[in-house]
GROMACS .gro file of C-alpha atoms in nm:
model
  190
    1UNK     CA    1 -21.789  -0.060 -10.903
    2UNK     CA    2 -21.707   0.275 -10.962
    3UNK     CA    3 -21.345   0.433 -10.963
    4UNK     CA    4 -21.313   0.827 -10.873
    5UNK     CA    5 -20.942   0.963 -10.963
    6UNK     CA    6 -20.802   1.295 -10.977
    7UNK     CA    7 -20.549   1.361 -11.268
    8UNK     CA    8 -20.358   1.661 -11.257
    9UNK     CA    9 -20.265   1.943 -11.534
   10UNK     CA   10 -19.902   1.882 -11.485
   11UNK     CA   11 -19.873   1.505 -11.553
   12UNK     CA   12 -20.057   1.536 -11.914
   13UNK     CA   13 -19.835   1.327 -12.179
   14UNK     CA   14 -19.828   1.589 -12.503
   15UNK     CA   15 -19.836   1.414 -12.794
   16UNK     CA   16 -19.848   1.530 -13.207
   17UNK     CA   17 -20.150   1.647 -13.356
   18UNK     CA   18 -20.292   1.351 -13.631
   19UNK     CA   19 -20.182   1.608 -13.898
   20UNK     CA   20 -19.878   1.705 -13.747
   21UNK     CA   21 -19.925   2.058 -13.739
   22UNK     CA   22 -19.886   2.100 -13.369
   23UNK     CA   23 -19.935   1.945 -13.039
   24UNK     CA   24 -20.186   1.855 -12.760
   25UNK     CA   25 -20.139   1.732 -12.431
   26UNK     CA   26 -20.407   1.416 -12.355
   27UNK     CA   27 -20.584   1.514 -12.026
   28UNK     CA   28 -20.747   1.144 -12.057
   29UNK     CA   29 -20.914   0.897 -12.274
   30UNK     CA   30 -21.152   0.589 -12.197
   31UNK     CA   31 -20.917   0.324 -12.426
   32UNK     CA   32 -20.718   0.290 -12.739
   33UNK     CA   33 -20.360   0.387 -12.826
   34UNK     CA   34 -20.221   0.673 -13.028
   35UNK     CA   35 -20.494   0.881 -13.246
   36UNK     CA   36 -20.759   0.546 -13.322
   37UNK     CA   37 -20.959   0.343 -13.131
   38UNK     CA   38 -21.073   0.573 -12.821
   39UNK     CA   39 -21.473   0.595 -12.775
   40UNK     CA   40 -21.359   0.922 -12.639
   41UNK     CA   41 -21.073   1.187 -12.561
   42UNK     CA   42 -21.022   1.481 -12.386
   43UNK     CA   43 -20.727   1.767 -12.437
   44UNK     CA   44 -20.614   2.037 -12.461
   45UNK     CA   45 -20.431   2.184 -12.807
   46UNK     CA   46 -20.180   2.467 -12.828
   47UNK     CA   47 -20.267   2.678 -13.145
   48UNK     CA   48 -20.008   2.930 -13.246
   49UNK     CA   49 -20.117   3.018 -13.611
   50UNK     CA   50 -20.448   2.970 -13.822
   51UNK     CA   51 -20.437   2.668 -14.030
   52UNK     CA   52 -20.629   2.336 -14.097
   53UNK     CA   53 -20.757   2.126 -13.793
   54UNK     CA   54 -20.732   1.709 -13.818
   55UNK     CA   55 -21.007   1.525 -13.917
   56UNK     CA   56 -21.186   1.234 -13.727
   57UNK     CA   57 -21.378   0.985 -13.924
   58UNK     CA   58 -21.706   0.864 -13.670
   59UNK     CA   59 -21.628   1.067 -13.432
   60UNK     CA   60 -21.845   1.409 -13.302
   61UNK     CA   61 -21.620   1.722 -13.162
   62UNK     CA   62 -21.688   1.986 -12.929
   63UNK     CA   63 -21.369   2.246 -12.870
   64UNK     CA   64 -21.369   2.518 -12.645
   65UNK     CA   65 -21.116   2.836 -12.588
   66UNK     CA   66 -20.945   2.829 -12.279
   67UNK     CA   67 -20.679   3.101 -12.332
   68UNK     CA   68 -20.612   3.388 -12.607
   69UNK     CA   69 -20.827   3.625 -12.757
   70UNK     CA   70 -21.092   3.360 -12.923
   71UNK     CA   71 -21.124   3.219 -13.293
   72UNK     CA   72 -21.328   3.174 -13.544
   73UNK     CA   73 -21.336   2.844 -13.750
   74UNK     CA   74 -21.422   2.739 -14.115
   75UNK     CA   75 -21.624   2.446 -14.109
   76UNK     CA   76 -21.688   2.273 -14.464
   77UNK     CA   77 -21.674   2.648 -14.574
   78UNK     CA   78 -21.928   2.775 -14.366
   79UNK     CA   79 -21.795   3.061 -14.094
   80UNK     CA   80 -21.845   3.035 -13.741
   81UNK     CA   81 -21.927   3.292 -13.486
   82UNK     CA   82 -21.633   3.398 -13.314
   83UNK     CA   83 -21.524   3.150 -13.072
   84UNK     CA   84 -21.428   3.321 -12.718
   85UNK     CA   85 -21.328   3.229 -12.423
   86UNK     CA   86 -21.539   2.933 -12.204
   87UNK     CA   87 -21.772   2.940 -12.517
   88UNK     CA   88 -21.787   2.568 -12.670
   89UNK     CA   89 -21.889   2.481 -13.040
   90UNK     CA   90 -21.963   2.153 -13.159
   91UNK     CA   91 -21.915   1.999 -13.515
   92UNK     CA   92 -21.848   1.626 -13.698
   93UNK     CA   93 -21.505   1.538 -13.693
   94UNK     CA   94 -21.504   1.411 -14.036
   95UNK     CA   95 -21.597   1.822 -14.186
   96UNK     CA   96 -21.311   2.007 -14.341
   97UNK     CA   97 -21.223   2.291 -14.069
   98UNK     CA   98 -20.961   2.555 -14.036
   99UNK     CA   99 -20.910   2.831 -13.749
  100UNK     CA  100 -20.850   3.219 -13.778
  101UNK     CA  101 -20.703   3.321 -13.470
  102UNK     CA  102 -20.831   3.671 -13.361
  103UNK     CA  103 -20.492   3.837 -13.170
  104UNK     CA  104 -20.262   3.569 -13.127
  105UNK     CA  105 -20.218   3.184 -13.019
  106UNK     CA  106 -20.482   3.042 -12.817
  107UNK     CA  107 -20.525   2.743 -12.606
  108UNK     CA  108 -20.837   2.459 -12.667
  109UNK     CA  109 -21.019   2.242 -12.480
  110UNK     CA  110 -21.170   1.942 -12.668
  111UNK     CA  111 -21.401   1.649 -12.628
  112UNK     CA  112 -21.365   1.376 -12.894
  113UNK     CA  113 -21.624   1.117 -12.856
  114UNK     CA  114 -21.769   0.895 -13.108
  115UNK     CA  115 -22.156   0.927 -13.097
  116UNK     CA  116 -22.237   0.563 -13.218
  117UNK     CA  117 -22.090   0.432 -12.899
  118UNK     CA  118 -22.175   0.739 -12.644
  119UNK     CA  119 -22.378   1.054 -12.593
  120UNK     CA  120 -22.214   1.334 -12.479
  121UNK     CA  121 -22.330   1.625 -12.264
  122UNK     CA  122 -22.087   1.911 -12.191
  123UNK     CA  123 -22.135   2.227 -12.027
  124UNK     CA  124 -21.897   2.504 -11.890
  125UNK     CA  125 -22.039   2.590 -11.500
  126UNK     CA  126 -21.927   2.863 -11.248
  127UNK     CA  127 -22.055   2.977 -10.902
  128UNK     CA  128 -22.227   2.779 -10.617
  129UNK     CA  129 -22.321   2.442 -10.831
  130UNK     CA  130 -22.514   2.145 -10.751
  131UNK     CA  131 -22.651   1.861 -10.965
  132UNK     CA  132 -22.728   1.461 -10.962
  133UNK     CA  133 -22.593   1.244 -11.239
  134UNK     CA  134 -22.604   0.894 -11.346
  135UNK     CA  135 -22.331   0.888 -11.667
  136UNK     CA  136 -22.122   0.601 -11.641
  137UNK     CA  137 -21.862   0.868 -11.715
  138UNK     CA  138 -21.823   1.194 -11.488
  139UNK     CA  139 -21.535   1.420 -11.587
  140UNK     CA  140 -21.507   1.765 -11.407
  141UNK     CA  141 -21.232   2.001 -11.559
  142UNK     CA  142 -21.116   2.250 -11.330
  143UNK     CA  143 -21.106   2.631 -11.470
  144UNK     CA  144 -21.030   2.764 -11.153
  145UNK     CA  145 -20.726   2.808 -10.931
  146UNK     CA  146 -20.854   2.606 -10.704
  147UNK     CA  147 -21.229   2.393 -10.701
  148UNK     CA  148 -21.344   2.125 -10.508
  149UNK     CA  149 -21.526   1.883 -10.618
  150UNK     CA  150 -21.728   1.655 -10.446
  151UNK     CA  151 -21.915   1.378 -10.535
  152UNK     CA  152 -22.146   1.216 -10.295
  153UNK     CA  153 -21.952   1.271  -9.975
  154UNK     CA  154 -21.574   1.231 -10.162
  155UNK     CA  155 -21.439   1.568 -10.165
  156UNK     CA  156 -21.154   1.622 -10.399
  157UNK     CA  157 -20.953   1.965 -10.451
  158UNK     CA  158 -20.879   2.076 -10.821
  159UNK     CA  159 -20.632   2.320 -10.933
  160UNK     CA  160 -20.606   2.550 -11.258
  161UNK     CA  161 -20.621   2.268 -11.597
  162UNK     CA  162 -20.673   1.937 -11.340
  163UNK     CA  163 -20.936   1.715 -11.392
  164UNK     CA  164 -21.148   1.472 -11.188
  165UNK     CA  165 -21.269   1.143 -11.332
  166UNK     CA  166 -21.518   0.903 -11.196
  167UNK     CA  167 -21.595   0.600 -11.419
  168UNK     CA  168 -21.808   0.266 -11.399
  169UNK     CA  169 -22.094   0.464 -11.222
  170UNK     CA  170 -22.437   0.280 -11.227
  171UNK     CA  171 -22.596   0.524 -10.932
  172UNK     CA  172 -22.757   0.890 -10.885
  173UNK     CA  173 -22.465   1.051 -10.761
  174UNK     CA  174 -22.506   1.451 -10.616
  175UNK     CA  175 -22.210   1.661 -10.743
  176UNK     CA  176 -22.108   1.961 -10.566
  177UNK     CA  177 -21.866   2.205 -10.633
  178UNK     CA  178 -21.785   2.607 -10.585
  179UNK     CA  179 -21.616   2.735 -10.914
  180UNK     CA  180 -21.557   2.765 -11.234
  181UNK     CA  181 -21.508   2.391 -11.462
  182UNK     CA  182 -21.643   2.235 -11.687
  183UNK     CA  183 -21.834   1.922 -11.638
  184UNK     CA  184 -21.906   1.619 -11.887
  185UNK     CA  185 -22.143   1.341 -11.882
  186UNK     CA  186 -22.059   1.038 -12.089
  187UNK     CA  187 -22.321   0.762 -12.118
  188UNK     CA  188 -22.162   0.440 -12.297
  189UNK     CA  189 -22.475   0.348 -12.559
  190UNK     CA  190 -22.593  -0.023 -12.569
   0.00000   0.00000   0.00000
């Protein structure tokens, strides 16, 4: 049976970055405690200076820059593009990477997942949107000031940072929604 809930910006628990170089508040994960044993984890990470970025062992990364001028990483000491706004880039948590900022602190979004146990699809939308899914895991964050969502015939109404969460889905479900988010499919392998 599947469980739809909406979890909002303002109720995120912050917690340490694994290197201790910062923070991130923990939008949601699907289990585990602390930094180990999630299959995935979303969040979102308050950069204030360039430095070195935590590494995860088995797991895949995607990051994203939700607020600030943009960045542009070091990743086993190969240069990214710059990183801007609502533009994701994905790469192995286990590589060495460090951030340049480019004007100032920023703000990240970032999917953790580990691809052994689930494939990942994540893409930022805007505008008039309307798709089918069958992920076991739907998770729609909200980039507007207000979006709603709705999935089948449940309507649900995000605000800025919020994020909606459906898991245990075995069925085609239609999504709906009139903004601007970002919406990830997570598919539990095996």
């Amino acid at each position: 049976m599947s469980q739809l809930k909406v979890l909002r910006a303002v109720d995120y628990p912050r917690m340490p970055w694994k290197n201790g170089g910062g923070s991130t508040e923990e939008i949601t994960r699907d289990a585990g405690t602390g930094l180990d044993g999630f299959g995935w984890r979303l969040s979102i990470a308050d950069i204030g200076e360039s430095g070195g970025f935590s590494t995860f062992a088995g797991y895949q990364r995607v990051i994203t820059v939700l607020q600030g001028a943009g960045m542009t990483l070091t990743v086993d000491g190969q240069a990214t593009r710059p990183l801007l706004p609502l533009d994701p880039f994905a790469f192995s948590g286990e590589s060495q990477v460090s951030c340049t900022l480019l004007g100032g602190a920023i703000r990240d979004f970032n999917l953790i997942y580990a691809p052994q146990r689930y494939r990942a699809r994540l893409q930022w939308l805007a505008g008039e949107q309307r798709f089918f899914t069958a992920a076991s895991t739907l998770l729609v964050f909200s980039v507007s000031e207000q979006l709603t969502v709705t999935v089948d015939h449940d309507a649900q109404l995000l605000g800025r940072h919020d994020c909606l969460q459906l898991d245990g889905n075995s069925a085609m479900l239609q999504v709906a929604f009139n903004g601007a988010c970002c919406v990830i499919e997570l598919i539990a392998q095996g």
